[in-house]
Amino acid sequence: MDFQLTAEQRMIQDSVRRMVSCDIQPILDAHNPDAPLPKEAMRQVLQFCSTQGLISARVPEAAGGAGLPTLVYGLMMEQLPPVVTLAVLGQEVTVTRIHFESTDEQRERFLPDLMAARKITCTGTTEPDVGSDPRAVKTRADADGDDYVLNGRKMWITNASICDVINVTSSVGKDERGLSRMMRIVVERDASPFEAHEIPTLGLRQGHLGEVVFENCRVPKANQLGQVGDAARILTLTWLANRPILGLCAVHMAEAALQAALKYAGDRVQFGRTIGSTQLVQEMLADISTAITTSRLLCYYALSCIDNGDRANQISAMAKRYAIANCQRAVSLAMEVHGAMGISRELGLERYYRDIRMLPIPDGTNQILTLIEGRELTGTQAYRV
Ligand SMILES: Cc1cc2nc3c(=O)[nH]c(=O)nc-3n(C[C@H](O)[C@H](O)[C@H](O)COP(=O)(O)OP(=O)(O)OC[C@H]3O[C@@H](n4cnc5c(N)ncnc54)[C@H](O)[C@@H]3O)c2cc1C
């Protein structure tokens, strides 16, 4: 067992950090922090990430992807600003799902533009009435000649309002248990126009979280991915790595908050001494640091279990739930170290406080992740009757 990163892993992290400071941060800084980036700006950000292999991380090299071990992918994603992590993950996971579900002809048709981020993409599963239980999707795909006709709404979809291509989870009817027979279909916006708009939210405001409406949207049957019924399996497989990666996004924010708190605690003088020399402020710093180290290690461990081919359902759910909850508290404690300055817009910690609050929801809420852990421990599934 070796708890140290290799020299190569550190170099890869440095390279992503350099890209962030030279190429990506200037784009974020040039735009309103409280409004979604213009599409061209986000496309540029994704294209920089593509040069590092972040958009095709889980596509094998033989198929033109970066073929990264998931641990390395996580180590890289940890270095990105949170709003970029979500946009990259939305794009990359869609690329991965299309790769694993498609025919050679479909891969050639869709993937080069998506992996290079010349086109922006997303996965639409959640709906106004369908969240944690994706097998209840209502968006209908009705066969009509050479097309499917899509009708329905998708909500809370990362990258939706700026996407060129959306991978839609739809229903082609019900099985004998009353669950949707799910099918994936790739909808190209130019050829099959649909409406999409932003939903204003608490955090990650430079990103895009939107609603999509399909009204008699005709999509060629040639865009159907895989077989009817495969969709749930591929969704679940990709969630396994997404969860610790979202945990590492929380670690990124808590780490930045710790660095700010350490500096402030060393500079700020009250009662004739630096606040960092008082026991209770040191306790807050120690708690923040403990949250970061335990969360980071758990997320790395979950990712390495996936690379080893172990059954990772429990550890992956545990990593996301633990890291986000503990890093959320860590960000809040770092604000507390700053007194009133902690809540100022000027300092920037309030932005992490809002951004991190977005993370417990996608790819499994805290309650669903808890129940996945429970299922793995007991063999009994408690979330579906
Ligand atoms: C930042 C962000 C990005 C997202 N990106 C995407 C995306 O790209 N594509 C996409 O399709 N969706 C996306 N989503 C949507 C996300 O996947 C859903 O919001 C999530 O699955 C939860 O669904 P819901 O919001 O409808 O909550 P619900 O499922 O309605 O849950 C409401 C509450 O009930 C609890 N609950 C539900 N069922 C149970 C149960 N059986 N036992 C105990 N508690 C339960 C939940 O934990 C929660 O607290 C995103 C959401 C966010 C916030």
Tab-separated table of C-alpha atoms in Angstrom, residues 3-280:
chain	number	residue	atom	x	y	z
A	3	PHE	CA	-0.285	6.608	-0.016
A	4	GLN	CA	1.983	8.853	-2.112
A	5	LEU	CA	1.232	10.073	-5.624
A	6	THR	CA	3.852	9.103	-8.198
A	7	ALA	CA	6.114	11.729	-9.789
A	8	GLU	CA	4.137	11.301	-13.006
A	9	GLN	CA	0.800	11.846	-11.254
A	10	ARG	CA	2.148	15.044	-9.680
A	11	MET	CA	3.374	16.265	-13.062
A	12	ILE	CA	-0.046	15.641	-14.574
A	13	GLN	CA	-1.681	17.637	-11.764
A	14	ASP	CA	0.811	20.493	-12.277
A	15	SER	CA	0.058	20.547	-15.950
A	16	VAL	CA	-3.700	20.935	-15.273
A	17	ARG	CA	-3.026	23.652	-12.678
A	18	ARG	CA	-0.923	25.556	-15.248
A	19	MET	CA	-3.692	25.271	-17.818
A	20	VAL	CA	-6.181	26.625	-15.269
A	21	SER	CA	-4.059	29.633	-14.320
A	22	CYS	CA	-2.864	30.495	-17.862
A	23	ASP	CA	-5.874	29.638	-20.004
A	24	ILE	CA	-9.069	29.026	-18.038
A	25	GLN	CA	-9.078	31.416	-15.085
A	26	PRO	CA	-8.590	34.468	-17.361
A	27	ILE	CA	-11.743	33.452	-19.289
A	28	LEU	CA	-13.757	33.054	-16.068
A	29	ASP	CA	-12.404	36.355	-14.690
A	30	ALA	CA	-13.338	38.219	-17.880
A	31	HIS	CA	-17.031	37.392	-17.402
A	32	ASN	CA	-19.771	38.175	-14.907
A	33	PRO	CA	-19.329	35.759	-11.948
A	34	ASP	CA	-23.113	35.600	-11.489
A	35	ALA	CA	-24.207	34.833	-15.050
A	36	PRO	CA	-23.770	31.792	-17.304
A	37	LEU	CA	-20.723	32.118	-19.556
A	38	PRO	CA	-21.466	32.888	-23.198
A	39	LYS	CA	-21.488	29.672	-25.237
A	40	GLU	CA	-18.259	30.562	-27.061
A	41	ALA	CA	-16.432	31.157	-23.774
A	42	MET	CA	-17.545	27.799	-22.371
A	43	ARG	CA	-16.622	26.089	-25.630
A	44	GLN	CA	-13.109	27.583	-25.351
A	45	VAL	CA	-12.823	26.354	-21.742
A	46	LEU	CA	-13.897	22.840	-22.789
A	47	GLN	CA	-11.459	22.890	-25.706
A	48	PHE	CA	-8.557	23.687	-23.366
A	49	CYS	CA	-9.660	20.744	-21.191
A	50	SER	CA	-9.876	18.549	-24.271
A	51	THR	CA	-6.176	19.143	-25.017
A	52	GLN	CA	-5.401	17.520	-21.646
A	53	GLY	CA	-7.593	14.491	-22.389
A	54	LEU	CA	-10.263	15.519	-19.904
A	55	ILE	CA	-13.132	15.304	-22.403
A	56	SER	CA	-12.352	11.766	-23.548
A	57	ALA	CA	-10.877	10.425	-20.297
A	58	ARG	CA	-12.897	7.197	-20.201
A	59	VAL	CA	-12.754	6.452	-23.940
A	60	PRO	CA	-9.958	3.951	-24.717
A	61	GLU	CA	-6.916	5.232	-26.633
A	62	ALA	CA	-7.614	2.725	-29.423
A	63	ALA	CA	-10.908	4.548	-30.016
A	64	GLY	CA	-9.248	7.990	-30.099
A	65	GLY	CA	-9.809	8.824	-26.423
A	66	ALA	CA	-7.356	9.590	-23.633
A	67	GLY	CA	-8.000	6.223	-21.913
A	68	LEU	CA	-7.020	7.561	-18.496
A	69	PRO	CA	-7.172	5.469	-15.332
A	70	THR	CA	-10.105	6.876	-13.348
A	71	LEU	CA	-7.764	7.790	-10.459
A	72	VAL	CA	-5.677	9.953	-12.794
A	73	TYR	CA	-8.837	11.481	-14.210
A	74	GLY	CA	-9.927	12.339	-10.648
A	75	LEU	CA	-6.525	13.799	-9.763
A	76	MET	CA	-6.825	16.080	-12.790
A	77	MET	CA	-10.448	17.051	-12.214
A	78	GLU	CA	-9.616	18.030	-8.615
A	79	GLN	CA	-7.507	20.901	-9.989
A	80	LEU	CA	-10.329	22.542	-11.978
A	81	PRO	CA	-12.499	25.445	-10.813
A	82	PRO	CA	-15.848	23.919	-9.691
A	83	VAL	CA	-17.940	25.432	-12.469
A	84	VAL	CA	-15.543	23.917	-15.008
A	85	THR	CA	-15.591	20.509	-13.281
A	86	LEU	CA	-19.360	20.302	-13.722
A	87	ALA	CA	-19.258	21.400	-17.376
A	88	VAL	CA	-16.402	18.996	-18.205
A	89	LEU	CA	-18.086	16.107	-16.386
A	90	GLY	CA	-21.368	16.779	-18.239
A	91	GLN	CA	-19.530	16.708	-21.569
A	92	GLU	CA	-17.156	13.823	-20.786
A	93	VAL	CA	-19.748	11.503	-19.272
A	94	THR	CA	-21.949	11.973	-22.329
A	95	VAL	CA	-18.985	11.148	-24.586
A	96	THR	CA	-18.332	8.031	-22.477
A	97	ARG	CA	-21.955	6.914	-22.572
A	98	ILE	CA	-22.171	7.413	-26.332
A	99	HIS	CA	-18.900	5.527	-26.826
A	100	PHE	CA	-20.012	2.501	-24.818
A	101	GLU	CA	-23.516	2.332	-26.262
A	102	SER	CA	-22.956	3.074	-29.926
A	103	THR	CA	-22.070	1.294	-33.157
A	104	ASP	CA	-18.817	2.026	-35.017
A	105	GLU	CA	-20.770	4.146	-37.493
A	106	GLN	CA	-22.332	6.204	-34.661
A	107	ARG	CA	-18.963	6.642	-32.914
A	108	GLU	CA	-17.426	8.008	-36.099
A	109	ARG	CA	-20.385	10.292	-36.667
A	110	PHE	CA	-20.706	11.750	-33.150
A	111	LEU	CA	-17.515	11.413	-31.140
A	112	PRO	CA	-14.738	13.380	-32.919
A	113	ASP	CA	-16.602	16.714	-32.601
A	114	LEU	CA	-17.657	15.981	-29.016
A	115	MET	CA	-14.224	14.798	-27.785
A	116	ALA	CA	-12.592	17.894	-29.292
A	117	ALA	CA	-15.391	20.031	-27.776
A	118	ARG	CA	-16.142	21.576	-31.165
A	119	LYS	CA	-19.701	20.691	-30.182
A	120	ILE	CA	-21.089	20.892	-26.659
A	121	THR	CA	-23.074	17.982	-25.306
A	122	CYS	CA	-25.012	16.802	-22.256
A	123	THR	CA	-27.097	13.933	-20.902
A	124	GLY	CA	-30.776	14.543	-20.204
A	125	THR	CA	-32.358	12.092	-17.787
A	126	THR	CA	-34.004	14.119	-14.987
A	127	GLU	CA	-37.513	15.478	-15.631
A	128	PRO	CA	-39.914	17.754	-13.727
A	129	ASP	CA	-41.574	14.654	-12.149
A	130	VAL	CA	-38.613	12.259	-12.311
A	131	GLY	CA	-35.436	12.664	-10.264
A	132	SER	CA	-33.852	9.974	-8.107
A	133	ASP	CA	-35.806	7.236	-9.893
A	134	PRO	CA	-34.689	7.488	-13.532
A	135	ARG	CA	-36.622	4.343	-14.462
A	136	ALA	CA	-39.780	6.410	-14.204
A	137	VAL	CA	-38.851	8.663	-17.150
A	138	LYS	CA	-41.875	9.916	-19.053
A	139	THR	CA	-40.285	11.502	-22.131
A	140	ARG	CA	-41.797	9.403	-24.906
A	141	ALA	CA	-40.026	8.159	-28.010
A	142	ASP	CA	-42.673	6.959	-30.477
A	143	ALA	CA	-41.588	5.181	-33.644
A	144	ASP	CA	-42.825	6.767	-36.869
A	145	GLY	CA	-41.259	5.520	-40.118
A	146	ASP	CA	-37.489	6.120	-40.027
A	147	ASP	CA	-37.786	8.457	-37.038
A	148	TYR	CA	-38.654	8.531	-33.377
A	149	VAL	CA	-40.895	11.385	-32.283
A	150	LEU	CA	-39.843	12.763	-28.896
A	151	ASN	CA	-42.243	14.464	-26.504
A	152	GLY	CA	-41.389	15.487	-22.944
A	153	ARG	CA	-39.299	17.775	-20.726
A	154	LYS	CA	-35.890	17.415	-19.132
A	155	MET	CA	-34.831	19.510	-16.132
A	156	TRP	CA	-31.647	20.405	-14.272
A	157	ILE	CA	-29.454	19.353	-17.191
A	158	THR	CA	-25.810	20.488	-17.093
A	159	ASN	CA	-24.782	22.289	-20.341
A	160	ALA	CA	-28.361	22.063	-21.700
A	161	SER	CA	-28.919	25.628	-22.850
A	162	ILE	CA	-25.645	25.728	-24.815
A	163	CYS	CA	-25.602	22.159	-26.102
A	164	ASP	CA	-25.391	21.182	-29.759
A	165	VAL	CA	-26.120	17.523	-28.997
A	166	ILE	CA	-28.112	15.950	-26.167
A	167	ASN	CA	-28.176	12.277	-25.214
A	168	VAL	CA	-31.765	11.775	-24.076
A	169	THR	CA	-33.042	9.033	-21.799
A	170	SER	CA	-36.519	8.276	-23.084
A	171	SER	CA	-39.241	5.706	-22.616
A	172	VAL	CA	-40.602	3.399	-25.288
A	173	GLY	CA	-43.291	1.966	-22.987
A	174	LYS	CA	-43.458	0.039	-19.699
A	175	ASP	CA	-42.222	-3.407	-18.697
A	176	GLU	CA	-44.255	-5.963	-16.720
A	177	ARG	CA	-43.215	-4.248	-13.405
A	178	GLY	CA	-44.517	-0.882	-14.627
A	179	LEU	CA	-40.997	0.544	-15.075
A	180	SER	CA	-40.066	2.474	-18.220
A	181	ARG	CA	-38.345	0.529	-20.965
A	182	MET	CA	-35.569	3.032	-21.315
A	183	MET	CA	-33.825	3.982	-24.514
A	184	ARG	CA	-31.076	6.484	-25.267
A	185	ILE	CA	-31.219	8.625	-28.321
A	186	VAL	CA	-28.800	11.292	-29.546
A	187	VAL	CA	-30.587	14.471	-30.571
A	188	GLU	CA	-28.631	16.867	-32.791
A	189	ARG	CA	-30.008	20.322	-32.282
A	190	ASP	CA	-29.431	21.569	-35.850
A	191	ALA	CA	-31.272	18.651	-37.418
A	192	SER	CA	-33.883	18.148	-34.668
A	193	PRO	CA	-34.511	21.552	-33.064
A	194	PHE	CA	-35.710	21.783	-29.451
A	195	GLU	CA	-36.176	24.533	-26.883
A	196	ALA	CA	-33.747	24.921	-23.964
A	197	HIS	CA	-33.388	27.622	-21.348
A	198	GLU	CA	-31.434	28.367	-18.177
A	199	ILE	CA	-32.747	27.821	-14.640
A	200	PRO	CA	-31.227	30.436	-12.284
A	201	THR	CA	-29.665	28.717	-9.243
A	202	LEU	CA	-27.889	29.330	-5.942
A	203	GLY	CA	-24.373	28.424	-7.096
A	204	LEU	CA	-22.117	27.485	-10.023
A	205	ARG	CA	-23.577	30.535	-11.709
A	206	GLN	CA	-21.091	30.778	-14.559
A	207	GLY	CA	-22.164	27.287	-15.575
A	208	HIS	CA	-25.319	26.130	-17.319
A	209	LEU	CA	-28.141	24.178	-15.721
A	210	GLY	CA	-31.206	24.127	-17.888
A	211	GLU	CA	-34.557	22.813	-18.950
A	212	VAL	CA	-35.212	21.216	-22.339
A	213	VAL	CA	-38.578	20.819	-24.046
A	214	PHE	CA	-39.241	18.296	-26.802
A	215	GLU	CA	-42.452	18.838	-28.751
A	216	ASN	CA	-42.918	16.424	-31.620
A	217	CYS	CA	-39.153	16.490	-32.105
A	218	ARG	CA	-38.276	14.096	-34.954
A	219	VAL	CA	-35.010	12.214	-34.488
A	220	PRO	CA	-33.694	9.602	-36.958
A	221	LYS	CA	-33.858	6.027	-35.661
A	222	ALA	CA	-30.182	5.836	-36.706
A	223	ASN	CA	-29.450	7.931	-33.593
A	224	GLN	CA	-30.768	5.310	-31.149
A	225	LEU	CA	-27.951	4.043	-28.930
A	226	GLY	CA	-27.650	0.390	-27.920
A	227	GLN	CA	-30.662	-1.787	-27.265
A	228	VAL	CA	-33.824	-0.825	-25.437
A	229	GLY	CA	-33.218	-1.691	-21.767
A	230	ASP	CA	-29.417	-1.057	-21.765
A	231	ALA	CA	-29.657	2.565	-20.664
A	232	ALA	CA	-29.931	1.991	-16.897
A	233	ARG	CA	-26.774	-0.190	-16.831
A	234	ILE	CA	-24.612	2.401	-18.609
A	235	LEU	CA	-25.996	5.224	-16.420
A	236	THR	CA	-25.040	3.283	-13.287
A	237	LEU	CA	-21.539	2.411	-14.536
A	238	THR	CA	-20.649	6.032	-15.220
A	239	TRP	CA	-22.063	7.210	-11.880
A	240	LEU	CA	-19.484	5.068	-10.089
A	241	ALA	CA	-16.598	7.361	-11.082
A	242	ASN	CA	-18.642	10.572	-11.226
A	243	ARG	CA	-19.418	10.360	-7.506
A	244	PRO	CA	-15.840	10.489	-6.121
A	245	ILE	CA	-14.991	13.089	-8.784
A	246	LEU	CA	-17.769	15.331	-7.447
A	247	GLY	CA	-16.323	14.611	-3.979
A	248	LEU	CA	-12.947	15.888	-5.211
A	249	CYS	CA	-14.622	19.021	-6.546
A	250	ALA	CA	-15.743	19.646	-2.938
A	251	VAL	CA	-12.169	18.946	-1.756
A	252	HIS	CA	-10.892	21.593	-4.206
A	253	MET	CA	-13.172	24.201	-2.618
A	254	ALA	CA	-12.335	23.194	0.966
A	255	GLU	CA	-8.595	23.324	0.173
A	256	ALA	CA	-8.887	26.858	-1.222
A	257	ALA	CA	-10.923	27.858	1.848
A	258	LEU	CA	-8.258	26.366	4.166
A	259	GLN	CA	-5.456	28.318	2.475
A	260	ALA	CA	-7.449	31.548	2.905
A	261	ALA	CA	-8.212	30.714	6.557
A	262	LEU	CA	-4.571	29.909	7.368
A	263	LYS	CA	-3.430	33.221	5.927
A	264	TYR	CA	-6.096	35.207	7.726
A	265	ALA	CA	-5.481	33.424	11.035
A	266	GLY	CA	-1.793	34.320	10.758
A	267	ASP	CA	-2.436	38.001	9.934
A	268	ARG	CA	-5.494	38.976	11.971
A	269	VAL	CA	-4.746	40.336	15.444
A	270	GLN	CA	-7.323	40.496	18.268
A	271	PHE	CA	-6.654	40.867	21.986
A	272	GLY	CA	-3.037	41.670	21.085
A	273	ARG	CA	-2.321	38.292	19.425
A	274	THR	CA	-2.950	36.638	16.077
A	275	ILE	CA	-6.213	34.737	16.098
A	276	GLY	CA	-4.295	31.708	14.763
A	277	SER	CA	-2.477	31.489	18.087
A	278	THR	CA	-5.740	30.889	19.969
A	279	GLN	CA	-6.815	27.339	20.724
A	280	LEU	CA	-10.337	27.582	19.341
